[in-house]
XYZ file of C-alpha atoms in Angstrom:
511
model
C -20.243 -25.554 4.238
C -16.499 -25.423 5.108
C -15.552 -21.515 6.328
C -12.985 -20.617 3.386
C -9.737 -19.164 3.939
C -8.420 -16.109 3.712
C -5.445 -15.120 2.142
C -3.902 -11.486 1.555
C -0.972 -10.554 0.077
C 0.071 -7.319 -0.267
C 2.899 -5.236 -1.900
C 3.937 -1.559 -0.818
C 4.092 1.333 -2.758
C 3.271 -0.691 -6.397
C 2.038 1.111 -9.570
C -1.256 -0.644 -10.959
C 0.352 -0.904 -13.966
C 2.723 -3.185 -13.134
C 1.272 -7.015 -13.837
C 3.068 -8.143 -16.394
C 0.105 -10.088 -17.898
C -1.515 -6.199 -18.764
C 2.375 -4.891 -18.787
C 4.598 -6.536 -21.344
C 7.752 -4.681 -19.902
C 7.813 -6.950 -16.847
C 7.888 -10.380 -16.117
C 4.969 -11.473 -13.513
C 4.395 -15.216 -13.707
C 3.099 -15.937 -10.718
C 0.695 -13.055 -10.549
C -0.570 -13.419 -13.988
C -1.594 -16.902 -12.434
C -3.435 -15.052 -9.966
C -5.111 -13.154 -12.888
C -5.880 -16.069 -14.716
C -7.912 -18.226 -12.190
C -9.318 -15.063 -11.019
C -10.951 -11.403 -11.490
C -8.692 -8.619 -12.163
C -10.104 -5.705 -10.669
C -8.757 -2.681 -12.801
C -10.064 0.782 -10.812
C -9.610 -0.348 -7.423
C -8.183 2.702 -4.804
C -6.592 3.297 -1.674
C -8.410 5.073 1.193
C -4.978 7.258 1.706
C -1.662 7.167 -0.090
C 0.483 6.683 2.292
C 1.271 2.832 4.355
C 0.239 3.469 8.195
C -3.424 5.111 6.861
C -4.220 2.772 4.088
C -3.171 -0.261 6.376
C -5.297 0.594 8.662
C -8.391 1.150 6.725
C -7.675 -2.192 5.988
C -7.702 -4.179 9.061
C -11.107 -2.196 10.534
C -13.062 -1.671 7.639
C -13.002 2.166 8.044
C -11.184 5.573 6.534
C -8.386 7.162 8.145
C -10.626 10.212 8.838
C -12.656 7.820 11.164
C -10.400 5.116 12.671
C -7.918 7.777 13.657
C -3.997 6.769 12.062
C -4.413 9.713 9.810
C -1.065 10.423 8.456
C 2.943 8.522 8.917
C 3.978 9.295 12.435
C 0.868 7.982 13.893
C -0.321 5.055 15.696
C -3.852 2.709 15.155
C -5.265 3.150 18.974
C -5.390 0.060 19.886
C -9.140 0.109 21.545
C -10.524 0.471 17.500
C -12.158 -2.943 16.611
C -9.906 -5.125 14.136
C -11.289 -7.397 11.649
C -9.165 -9.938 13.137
C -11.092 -10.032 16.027
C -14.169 -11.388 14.000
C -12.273 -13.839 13.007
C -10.470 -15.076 16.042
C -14.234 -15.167 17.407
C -15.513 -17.201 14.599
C -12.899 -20.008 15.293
C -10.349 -18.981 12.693
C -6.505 -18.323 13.475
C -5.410 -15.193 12.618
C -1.856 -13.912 11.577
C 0.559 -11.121 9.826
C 4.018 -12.037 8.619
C 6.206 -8.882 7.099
C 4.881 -5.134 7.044
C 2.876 -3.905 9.926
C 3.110 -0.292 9.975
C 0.323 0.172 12.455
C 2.772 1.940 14.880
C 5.511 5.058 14.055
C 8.853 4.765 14.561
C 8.811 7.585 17.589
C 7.485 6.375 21.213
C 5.583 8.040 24.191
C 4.333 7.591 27.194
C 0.649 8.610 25.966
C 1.476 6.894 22.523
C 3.596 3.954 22.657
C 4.971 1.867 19.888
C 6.242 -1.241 19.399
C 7.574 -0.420 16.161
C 9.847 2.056 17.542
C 13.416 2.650 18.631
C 15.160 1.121 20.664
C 12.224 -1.907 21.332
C 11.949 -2.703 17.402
C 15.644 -3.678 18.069
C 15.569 -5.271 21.569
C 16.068 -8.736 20.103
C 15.276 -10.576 23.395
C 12.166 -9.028 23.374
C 11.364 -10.185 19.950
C 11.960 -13.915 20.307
C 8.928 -13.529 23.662
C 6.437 -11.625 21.895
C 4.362 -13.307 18.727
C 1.188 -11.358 19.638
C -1.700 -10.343 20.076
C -1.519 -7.016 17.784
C -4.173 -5.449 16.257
C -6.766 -8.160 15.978
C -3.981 -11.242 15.089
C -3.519 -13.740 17.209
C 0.185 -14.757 15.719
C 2.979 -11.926 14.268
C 5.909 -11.688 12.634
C 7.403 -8.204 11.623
C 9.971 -5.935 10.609
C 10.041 -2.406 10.099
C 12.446 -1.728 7.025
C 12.073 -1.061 3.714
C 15.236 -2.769 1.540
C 18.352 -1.353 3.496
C 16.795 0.797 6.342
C 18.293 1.016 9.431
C 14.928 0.425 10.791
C 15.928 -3.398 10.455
C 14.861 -5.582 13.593
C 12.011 -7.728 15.425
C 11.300 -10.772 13.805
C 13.134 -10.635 10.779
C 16.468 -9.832 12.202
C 16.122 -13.315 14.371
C 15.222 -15.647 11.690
C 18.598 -14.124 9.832
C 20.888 -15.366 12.859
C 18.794 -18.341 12.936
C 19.485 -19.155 8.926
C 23.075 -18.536 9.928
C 23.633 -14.234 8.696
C 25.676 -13.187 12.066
C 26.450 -10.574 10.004
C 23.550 -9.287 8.577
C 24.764 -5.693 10.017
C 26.757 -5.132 6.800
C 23.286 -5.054 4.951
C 21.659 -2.181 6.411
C 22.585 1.166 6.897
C 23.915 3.216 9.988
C 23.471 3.455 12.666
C 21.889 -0.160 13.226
C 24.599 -1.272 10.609
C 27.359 -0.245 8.273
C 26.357 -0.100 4.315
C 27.774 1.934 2.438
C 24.618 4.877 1.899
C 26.124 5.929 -1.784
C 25.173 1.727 -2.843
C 21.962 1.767 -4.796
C 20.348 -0.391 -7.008
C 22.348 -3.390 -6.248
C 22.160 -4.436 -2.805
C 25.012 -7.221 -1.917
C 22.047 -8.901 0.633
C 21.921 -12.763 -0.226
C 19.013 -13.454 -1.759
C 18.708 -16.447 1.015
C 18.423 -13.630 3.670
C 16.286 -11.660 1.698
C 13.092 -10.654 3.819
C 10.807 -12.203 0.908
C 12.651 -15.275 1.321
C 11.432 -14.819 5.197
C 7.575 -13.549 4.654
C 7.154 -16.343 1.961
C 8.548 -18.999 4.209
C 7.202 -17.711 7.508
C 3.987 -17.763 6.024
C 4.205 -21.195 4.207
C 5.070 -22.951 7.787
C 1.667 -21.142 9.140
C -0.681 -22.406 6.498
C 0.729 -25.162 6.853
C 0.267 -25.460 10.874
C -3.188 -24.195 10.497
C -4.114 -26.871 7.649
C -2.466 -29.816 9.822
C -4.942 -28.332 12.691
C -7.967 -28.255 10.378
C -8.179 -24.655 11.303
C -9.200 -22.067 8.895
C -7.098 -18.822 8.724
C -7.097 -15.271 8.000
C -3.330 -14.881 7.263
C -2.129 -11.263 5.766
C 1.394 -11.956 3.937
C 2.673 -8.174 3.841
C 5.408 -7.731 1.254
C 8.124 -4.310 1.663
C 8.919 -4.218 -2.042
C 8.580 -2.447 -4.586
C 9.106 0.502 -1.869
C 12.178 2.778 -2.540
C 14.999 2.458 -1.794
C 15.838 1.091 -5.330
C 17.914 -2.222 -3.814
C 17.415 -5.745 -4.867
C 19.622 -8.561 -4.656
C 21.586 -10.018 -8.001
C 20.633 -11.262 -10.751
C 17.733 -9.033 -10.353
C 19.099 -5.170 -10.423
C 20.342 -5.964 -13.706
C 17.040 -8.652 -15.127
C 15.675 -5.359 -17.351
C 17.171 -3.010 -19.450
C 16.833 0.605 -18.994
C 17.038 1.287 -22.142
C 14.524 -0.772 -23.215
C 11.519 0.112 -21.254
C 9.026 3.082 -21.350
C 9.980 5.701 -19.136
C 7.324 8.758 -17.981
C 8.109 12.004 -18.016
C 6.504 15.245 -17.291
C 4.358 17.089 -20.500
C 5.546 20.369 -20.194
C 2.911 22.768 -18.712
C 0.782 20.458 -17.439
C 1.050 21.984 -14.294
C 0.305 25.656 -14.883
C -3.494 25.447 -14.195
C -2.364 22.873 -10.805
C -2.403 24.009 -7.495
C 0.814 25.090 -6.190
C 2.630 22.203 -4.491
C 2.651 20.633 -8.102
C 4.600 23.310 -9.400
C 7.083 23.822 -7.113
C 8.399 19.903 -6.889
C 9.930 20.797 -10.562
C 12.211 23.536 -8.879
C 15.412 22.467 -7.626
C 15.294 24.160 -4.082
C 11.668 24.693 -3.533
C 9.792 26.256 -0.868
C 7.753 24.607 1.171
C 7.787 25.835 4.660
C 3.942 27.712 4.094
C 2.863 23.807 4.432
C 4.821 23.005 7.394
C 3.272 22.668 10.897
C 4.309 20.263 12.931
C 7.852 20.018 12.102
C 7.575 15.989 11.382
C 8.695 16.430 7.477
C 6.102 16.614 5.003
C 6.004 13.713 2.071
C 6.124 14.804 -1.608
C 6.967 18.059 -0.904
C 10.269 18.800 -1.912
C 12.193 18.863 -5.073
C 11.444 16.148 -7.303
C 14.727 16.664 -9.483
C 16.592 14.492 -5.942
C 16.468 11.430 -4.700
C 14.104 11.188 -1.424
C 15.508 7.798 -0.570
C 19.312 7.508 0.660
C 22.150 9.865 -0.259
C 20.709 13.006 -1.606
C 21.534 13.261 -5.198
C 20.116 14.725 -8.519
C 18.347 12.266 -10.806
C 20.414 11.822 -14.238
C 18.896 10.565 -17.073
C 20.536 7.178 -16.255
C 18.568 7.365 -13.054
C 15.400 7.815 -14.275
C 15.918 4.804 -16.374
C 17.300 2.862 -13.895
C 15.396 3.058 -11.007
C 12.751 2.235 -12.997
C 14.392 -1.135 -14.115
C 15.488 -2.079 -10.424
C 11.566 -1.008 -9.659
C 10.185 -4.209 -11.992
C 13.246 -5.868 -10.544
C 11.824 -5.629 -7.265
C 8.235 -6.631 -8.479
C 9.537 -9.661 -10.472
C 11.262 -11.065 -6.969
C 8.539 -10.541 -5.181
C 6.514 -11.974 -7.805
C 8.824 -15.538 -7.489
C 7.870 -15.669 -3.439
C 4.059 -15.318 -4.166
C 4.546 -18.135 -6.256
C 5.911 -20.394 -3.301
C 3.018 -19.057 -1.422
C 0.389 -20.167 -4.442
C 2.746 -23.754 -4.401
C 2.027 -24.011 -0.866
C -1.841 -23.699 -1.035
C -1.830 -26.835 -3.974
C 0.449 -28.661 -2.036
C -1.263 -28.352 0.950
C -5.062 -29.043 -0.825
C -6.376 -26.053 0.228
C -6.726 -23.745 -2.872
C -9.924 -24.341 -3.584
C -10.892 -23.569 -0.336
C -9.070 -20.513 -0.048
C -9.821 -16.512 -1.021
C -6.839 -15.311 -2.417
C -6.386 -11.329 -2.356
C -3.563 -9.468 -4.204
C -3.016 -5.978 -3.918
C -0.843 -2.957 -2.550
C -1.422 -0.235 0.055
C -0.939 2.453 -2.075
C 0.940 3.273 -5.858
C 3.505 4.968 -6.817
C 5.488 7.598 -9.135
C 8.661 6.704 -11.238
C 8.503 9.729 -13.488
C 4.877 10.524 -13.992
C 4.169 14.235 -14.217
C 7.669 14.827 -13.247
C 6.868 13.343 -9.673
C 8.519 10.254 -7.778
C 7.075 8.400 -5.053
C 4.235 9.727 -3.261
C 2.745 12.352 -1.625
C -0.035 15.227 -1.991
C -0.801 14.257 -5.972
C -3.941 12.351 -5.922
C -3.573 10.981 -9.821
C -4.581 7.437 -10.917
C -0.408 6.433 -10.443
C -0.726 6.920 -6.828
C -4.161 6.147 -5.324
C -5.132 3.528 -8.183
C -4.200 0.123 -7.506
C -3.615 -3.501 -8.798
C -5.896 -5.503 -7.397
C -6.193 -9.008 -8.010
C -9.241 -11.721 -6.363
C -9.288 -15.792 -6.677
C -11.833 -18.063 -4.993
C -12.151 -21.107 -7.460
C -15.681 -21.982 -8.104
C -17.131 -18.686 -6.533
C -14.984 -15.757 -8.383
C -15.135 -15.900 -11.989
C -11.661 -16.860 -13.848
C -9.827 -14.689 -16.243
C -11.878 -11.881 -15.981
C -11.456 -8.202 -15.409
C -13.545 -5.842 -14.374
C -13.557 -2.008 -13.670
C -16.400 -2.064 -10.711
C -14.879 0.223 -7.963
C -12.922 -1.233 -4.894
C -11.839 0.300 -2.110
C -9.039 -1.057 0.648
C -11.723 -0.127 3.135
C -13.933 -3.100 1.527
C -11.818 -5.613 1.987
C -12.804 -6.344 5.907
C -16.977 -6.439 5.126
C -16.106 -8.246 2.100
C -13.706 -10.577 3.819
C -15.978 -11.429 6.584
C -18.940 -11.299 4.472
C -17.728 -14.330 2.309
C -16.722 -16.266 6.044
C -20.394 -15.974 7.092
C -19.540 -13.879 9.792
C -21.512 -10.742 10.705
C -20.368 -7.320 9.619
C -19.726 -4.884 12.630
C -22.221 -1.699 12.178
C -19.411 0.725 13.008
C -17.607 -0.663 9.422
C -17.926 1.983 6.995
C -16.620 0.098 3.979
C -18.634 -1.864 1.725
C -19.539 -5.792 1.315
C -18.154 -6.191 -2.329
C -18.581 -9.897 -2.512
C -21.198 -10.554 -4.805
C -18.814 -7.979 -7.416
C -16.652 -10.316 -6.629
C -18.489 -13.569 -7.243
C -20.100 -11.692 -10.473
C -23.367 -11.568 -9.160
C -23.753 -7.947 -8.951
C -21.684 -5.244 -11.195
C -21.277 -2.649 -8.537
C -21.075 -1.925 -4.661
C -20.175 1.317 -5.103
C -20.422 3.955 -7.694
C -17.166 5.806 -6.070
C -14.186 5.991 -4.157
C -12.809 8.791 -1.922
C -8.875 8.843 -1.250
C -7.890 11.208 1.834
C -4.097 12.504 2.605
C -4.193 14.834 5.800
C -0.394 15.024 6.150
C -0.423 18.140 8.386
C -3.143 19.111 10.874
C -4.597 22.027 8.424
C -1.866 22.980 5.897
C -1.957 19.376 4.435
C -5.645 18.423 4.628
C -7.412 16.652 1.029
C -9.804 14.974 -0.058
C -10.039 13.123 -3.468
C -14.100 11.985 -5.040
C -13.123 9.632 -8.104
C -16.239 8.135 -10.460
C -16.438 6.101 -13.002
C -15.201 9.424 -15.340
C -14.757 12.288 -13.146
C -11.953 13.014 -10.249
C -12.191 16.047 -8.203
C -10.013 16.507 -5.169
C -10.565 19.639 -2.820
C -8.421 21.228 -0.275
C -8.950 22.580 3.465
C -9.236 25.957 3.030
C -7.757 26.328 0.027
C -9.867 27.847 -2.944
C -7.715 26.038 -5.617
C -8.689 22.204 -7.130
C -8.481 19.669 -9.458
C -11.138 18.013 -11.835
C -9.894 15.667 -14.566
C -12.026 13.506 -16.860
C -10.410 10.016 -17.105
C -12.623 9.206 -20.331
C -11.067 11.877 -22.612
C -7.801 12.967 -20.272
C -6.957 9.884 -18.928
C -3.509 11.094 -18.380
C -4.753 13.747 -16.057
C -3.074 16.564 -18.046
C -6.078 18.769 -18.229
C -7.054 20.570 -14.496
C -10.653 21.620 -15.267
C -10.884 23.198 -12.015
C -11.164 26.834 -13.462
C -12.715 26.189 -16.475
C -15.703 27.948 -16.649
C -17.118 25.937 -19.652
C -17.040 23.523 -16.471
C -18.607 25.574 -13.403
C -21.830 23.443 -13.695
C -19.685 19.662 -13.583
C -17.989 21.227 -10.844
C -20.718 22.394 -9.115
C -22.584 18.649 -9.562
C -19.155 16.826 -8.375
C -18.753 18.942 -5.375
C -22.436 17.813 -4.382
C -21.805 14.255 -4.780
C -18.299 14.566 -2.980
C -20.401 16.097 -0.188
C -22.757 13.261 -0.527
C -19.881 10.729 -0.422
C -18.707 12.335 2.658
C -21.877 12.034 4.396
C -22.462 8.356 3.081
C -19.053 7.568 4.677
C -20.091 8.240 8.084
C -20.288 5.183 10.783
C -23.027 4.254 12.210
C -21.835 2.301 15.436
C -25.699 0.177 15.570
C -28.901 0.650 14.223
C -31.930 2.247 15.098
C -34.140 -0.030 17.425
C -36.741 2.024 18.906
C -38.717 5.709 17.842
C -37.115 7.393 20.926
């Protein structure tokens, strides 16, 4: 039989509510394609919510906690195994265009980093180096989110090559000269838009790979819907802020929280008890500001607004995918292809009072969308709520190839969920944010009902019950009508925990 490809596409920093076949406030055509010639996978998590963790976990198969990129700032050592090497050594061609994030933005001598100043901007370098990185054979990347002055590598030479000398005036200081006070609208041709790059870049490589009769593991990595709220026209203005559903905090659903929660609703919080390194600390801050460009307080307009450049963002992306899905008919290779949609981790617009991410382990930020198509193998139009994990997707990946699973991969094979043949893999997911060495340090154990997430140190909690608090208003934590369902979920956490661990080969002999 004829190894399949393998297709991912991912978004950044996307809500799982936010398909517009479940969400009738945006427009998703292409995806709701996606969900109707495939499974929809509806309580599917991240391993971490933040991009350099969850990324990771995603190209070898294990949790942060194990292959090492813990938190932003740091790098994936580069002696881990990659899932891409499996791959390469099973004869398929292997390739990322768009989002790495496998590296920080800061080099060393002990830690170096290719995604850091001034190499992510050494041009010359770029148009050498194509790989290898991290398991792919082939890359393409960029470092910036919308406007960033991150802006470089591969994405900054296809812009001179389409003809944008100036492509400067797009991105902010000190790389180039935007104005920081522009929002929402962002005066970037849509031509020179980087999902205009990922979705052609990665066109011309199935492409070269189907002419070749090679089978490919190709990860398309999409930057939006990550903040900063910028999209190109028409789209900053295709929804109306008035018209769509806006979250909010309830009031006092916080008092019975630990204590970070509290204080993002202050105006000038403090959080300096939490800080240890000195690197900044996500989340924790006030959540009345904007974290993203020129600090300024969120008006009521705001709150509407980003929201409807947010689905903006989503609903351009969602037009690129669709070239991408063209591509694979047109090149007579669907059928033979594993399609993957998802995100590395969600995101807050409002919800309890928060926006973005950081230390708040509800469903908004470490539940995901999370969407599978194989024709003829993975059922069509179906959904499901059998738990996946990021972590699976390498096992289950290689699993479906034929190729063996390294021991050392601590995530789980889910393919038979996902051909329908079996209802679960897994009866739970753990989500892990260790943003500071000890001050920072959680862990989140999420069921089919119950979520309890526990703290280093720390004698405070959370336990919610997503069957009859689904919006996580409710911290059972203290309750002591609960001490015995907290006392059973901190034994299965454990158990979870010690589940988790790798085991780098089996046992072969009594001694």
């Amino acid at each position: 039989m004829k190894k399949p490809n393998i297709l991912l596409i991912t978004s950044d920093q996307q809500h799982w509510n936010t398909l517009g076949y479940f969400n009738n406030e945006l427009s998703t055509p292409n995806l709701d394609r996606l969900v109707q010639s495939g499974t929809t996978f509806t309580r599917a998590y991240c391993p971490n919510p933040t991009c350099t963790p969850s990324r990771a976990s995603i190209i070898t198969g294990q949790y942060p906690s194990q292959h090492g990129a813990w938190t932003l700032g740091t790098k994936l050592l580069e002696d881990r195994h990659f899932v891409g090497e499996d791959f390469h050594s099973a004869g398929y061609k292997t390739a990322l265009v768009g989002k790495a994030h496998f590296q920080p933005l800061s080099s060393t001598e002990e830690y170096p980093s290719l995604e850091a100043y001034p190499v992510l901007q050494d041009l010359e370098m770029w148009k050498q180096f194509n790989g290898p990185f991290y398991g792919f054979e082939h890359v393409e990347l960029t470092r910036n989110h919308t406007n960033e002055a991150h802006v470089g590598q591969h994405y900054a030479l296809w812009m001179e090559e389409k003809g944008c000398v100036n492509w400067r005036d797009y991105f902010l200081p000190p790389t180039g000269s935007m104005d920081p006070a522009i929002t929402y609208k962002w005066p970037i041709p849509e031509k020179y838009h980087y999902n205009t790059w990922i979705a052609e870049r990665t066109n011309a490589l199935m492409e070269q790979y189907a002419g070749e009769d090679k089978p490919f593991f190709l990860w398309s990595s999409f930057f939006d819907p990550h903040p900063e709220y910028l999209v190109p026209e028409p789209w900053d203005t295709m929804y109306d802020p008035d018209s769509l559903t806006i979250p909010d905090i309830v009031p006092g659903e916080h008092d019975k929280n630990p204590p970070h929660f509290g204080l993002t609703q202050e105006d000038n919080p403090d959080f300096s008890p939490w800080a240890e390194t000195g690197n900044g600390i996500h989340g924790y801050r006030s959540h009345h500001y904007y974290e993203y460009g020129e600090r300024k307080k969120l008006t009521d307009y705001d709150k509407k607004k980003l929201v409807a450049v947010y689905y903006g963002m989503i609903s351009m992306m969602d037009k690129y995918i669709g070239t991408i899905l063209d591509k694979l008919e047109e090149l007579g290779i669907a059928d033979n292809t594993v399609v993957v949609f998802t995100t590395d981790h969600g995101h807050f617009f409002g919800q309890h009072g928060l926006q973005a991410k950081g230390g708040f382990h509800y469903e908004d930020l470490i539940r995901l969308p999370f969407i599978v198509r194989y024709p003829g193998q993975v059922p069509a139009g179906v959904t499901s709520d059998a738990i996946q994990s990021l972590v699976d997707l390498a096992p289950t990946f290689l699993s479906l190839s034929g190729i063996p699973i390294p021991h050392a991969m601590t995530g789980v094979d889910q393919s038979e969920v996902w051909k329908g043949t079996a209802s679960a893999a897994r009866d739970h997911a753990i989500c892990e944010f260790r943003h500071e060495p000890t001050t920072i340090h959680q862990k989140t154990y999420v069921d089919q009902r119950y979520k309890i997430t526990v703290y280093y140190n720390q004698t405070y909690g959370e336990i919610f019950d997503l069957q009859d608090d689904p919006g996580e208003l409710n911290n059972l934590w203290d309750d002591p009508a609960y001490a015995a369902l907290k006392s059973e979920l901190l034994l299965k956490y454990i158990w979870a925990e010690l589940g988790k661990e790798p085991m780098p080969m089996p046992r072969i002999s009594g001694a």
